[in-house]
C-alpha positions as a Python dict, from the first residue, in 0.01 Angstrom:
ca = {
    (1, 'Q'): (0, 0, 0),
    (2, 'L'): (117, 291, 190),
    (3, 'Q'): (251, 152, 483),
    (4, 'L'): (513, 55, 841),
    (5, 'V'): (640, -288, 904),
    (6, 'E'): (830, -365, 1189),
    (7, 'S'): (1024, -685, 1235),
    (8, 'G'): (1277, -802, 1517),
    (9, 'G'): (1134, -767, 1807),
    (10, 'G'): (1138, -1149, 2056),
    (11, 'L'): (1237, -1301, 2350),
    (12, 'V'): (1616, -1165, 2481),
    (13, 'Q'): (1759, -1227, 2806),
    (14, 'P'): (1871, -927, 3020),
    (15, 'G'): (2149, -790, 2907),
    (16, 'G'): (2124, -886, 2574),
    (17, 'S'): (2077, -667, 2223),
    (18, 'L'): (1771, -697, 1945),
    (19, 'R'): (1759, -518, 1678),
    (20, 'L'): (1392, -359, 1565),
    (21, 'S'): (1332, -256, 1263),
    (22, 'C'): (1069, -39, 1043),
    (23, 'T'): (1027, -113, 678),
    (24, 'A'): (820, 114, 462),
    (25, 'S'): (674, 8, 151),
    (26, 'G'): (472, 313, -74),
    (27, 'F'): (660, 583, 44),
    (28, 'I'): (1097, 703, 61),
    (29, 'L'): (1143, 704, 447),
    (30, 'D'): (1449, 987, 402),
    (31, 'Y'): (1192, 1186, 346),
    (32, 'Y'): (1006, 1181, 673),
    (33, 'V'): (1061, 1226, 1054),
    (34, 'I'): (1096, 854, 1193),
    (35, 'Y'): (963, 804, 1574),
    (36, 'W'): (1036, 444, 1834),
    (37, 'F'): (817, 431, 2054),
    (38, 'R'): (713, 157, 2299),
    (39, 'Q'): (357, 114, 2525),
    (40, 'V'): (308, -177, 2843),
    (41, 'P'): (-26, -261, 2884),
    (42, 'G'): (-210, -18, 3134),
    (43, 'K'): (70, 199, 3098),
    (44, 'E'): (112, 550, 2880),
    (45, 'R'): (315, 536, 2549),
    (46, 'E'): (666, 600, 2562),
    (47, 'R'): (856, 747, 2276),
    (48, 'V'): (1214, 623, 2248),
    (49, 'S'): (1365, 790, 1987),
    (50, 'C'): (1362, 1020, 1709),
    (51, 'L'): (1528, 1028, 1404),
    (52, 'S'): (1484, 1318, 1211),
    (53, 'S'): (1476, 1343, 791),
    (54, 'S'): (1792, 1276, 622),
    (55, 'S'): (1937, 1178, 911),
    (56, 'I'): (2030, 1562, 1080),
    (57, 'N'): (1892, 1489, 1424),
    (58, 'T'): (1877, 1188, 1631),
    (59, 'D'): (1695, 1215, 2011),
    (60, 'Y'): (1630, 908, 2276),
    (61, 'A'): (1478, 923, 2545),
    (62, 'D'): (1690, 888, 2906),
    (63, 'S'): (1565, 540, 3018),
    (64, 'V'): (1746, 423, 2690),
    (65, 'K'): (2016, 672, 2594),
    (66, 'G'): (2341, 496, 2555),
    (67, 'R'): (2211, 194, 2529),
    (68, 'F'): (1981, 239, 2202),
    (69, 'T'): (2061, 379, 1835),
    (70, 'I'): (1784, 465, 1560),
    (71, 'S'): (2001, 452, 1227),
    (72, 'R'): (1812, 457, 853),
    (73, 'D'): (1946, 234, 630),
    (74, 'N'): (1837, 443, 293),
    (75, 'P'): (1863, 135, 20),
    (76, 'R'): (1612, -102, 259),
    (77, 'N'): (1430, 180, 294),
    (78, 'T'): (1402, 54, 589),
    (79, 'V'): (1518, 226, 980),
    (80, 'Y'): (1654, 26, 1307),
    (81, 'L'): (1689, 33, 1698),
    (82, 'Q'): (1972, -107, 1763),
    (83, 'M'): (1881, -255, 2143),
    (84, 'N'): (2151, -381, 2348),
    (85, 'S'): (2219, -405, 2778),
    (86, 'L'): (1837, -480, 2758),
    (87, 'K'): (1665, -463, 3057),
    (88, 'P'): (1335, -612, 3230),
    (89, 'E'): (1177, -305, 3229),
    (90, 'D'): (1262, -197, 2847),
    (91, 'S'): (1034, -495, 2770),
    (92, 'A'): (680, -310, 2566),
    (93, 'V'): (549, -331, 2213),
    (94, 'Y'): (738, -143, 2015),
    (95, 'Y'): (628, 130, 1770),
    (96, 'C'): (782, 316, 1425),
    (97, 'A'): (581, 578, 1264),
    (98, 'A'): (719, 822, 1048),
    (99, 'G'): (543, 1235, 956),
    (100, 'H'): (691, 1401, 691),
    (101, 'L'): (606, 1741, 820),
    (102, 'G'): (674, 1841, 1173),
    (103, 'S'): (1041, 1722, 1377),
    (104, 'C'): (1105, 1555, 1678),
    (105, 'A'): (1098, 1892, 1852),
    (106, 'Y'): (722, 1933, 1694),
    (107, 'P'): (606, 1571, 1602),
    (108, 'E'): (300, 1523, 1323),
    (109, 'Y'): (231, 1109, 1224),
    (110, 'D'): (129, 1034, 911),
    (111, 'Y'): (159, 634, 950),
    (112, 'W'): (221, 390, 1249),
    (113, 'G'): (363, 23, 1230),
    (114, 'Q'): (115, -260, 1338),
    (115, 'G'): (431, -343, 1656),
    (116, 'T'): (641, -550, 1759),
    (117, 'Q'): (662, -756, 2081),
    (118, 'V'): (1023, -735, 2273),
    (119, 'I'): (997, -908, 2630),
    (120, 'V'): (1319, -912, 2816),
    (121, 'A'): (1383, -1226, 3081),
    (122, 'S'): (1560, -1426, 3195),
}
């Protein structure tokens, strides 16, 4: 079965850290561009980060630049989103997506995960 599964969300205090995982089944994630999005009910989905295939390029939304880091773990067929210095406004459902074609600049999405909830609160 071809799928993406996110994990690692939870409740964290402001200033804390979480690491989200996006693990693929049935396909090799290193061949895909990976996108992390987040969405709050009633607001537009925001792309947080992108990692090109073979990890050549990355990009980050201005709202998370310097705090979040995207990376691959090829043996585990997983992409991580390390989130540091978390703020209450980072609270959202976080989704990963993968696209075999396309790029960070011209995205295309083949697979989506189900999302993982992040709550930043004291």
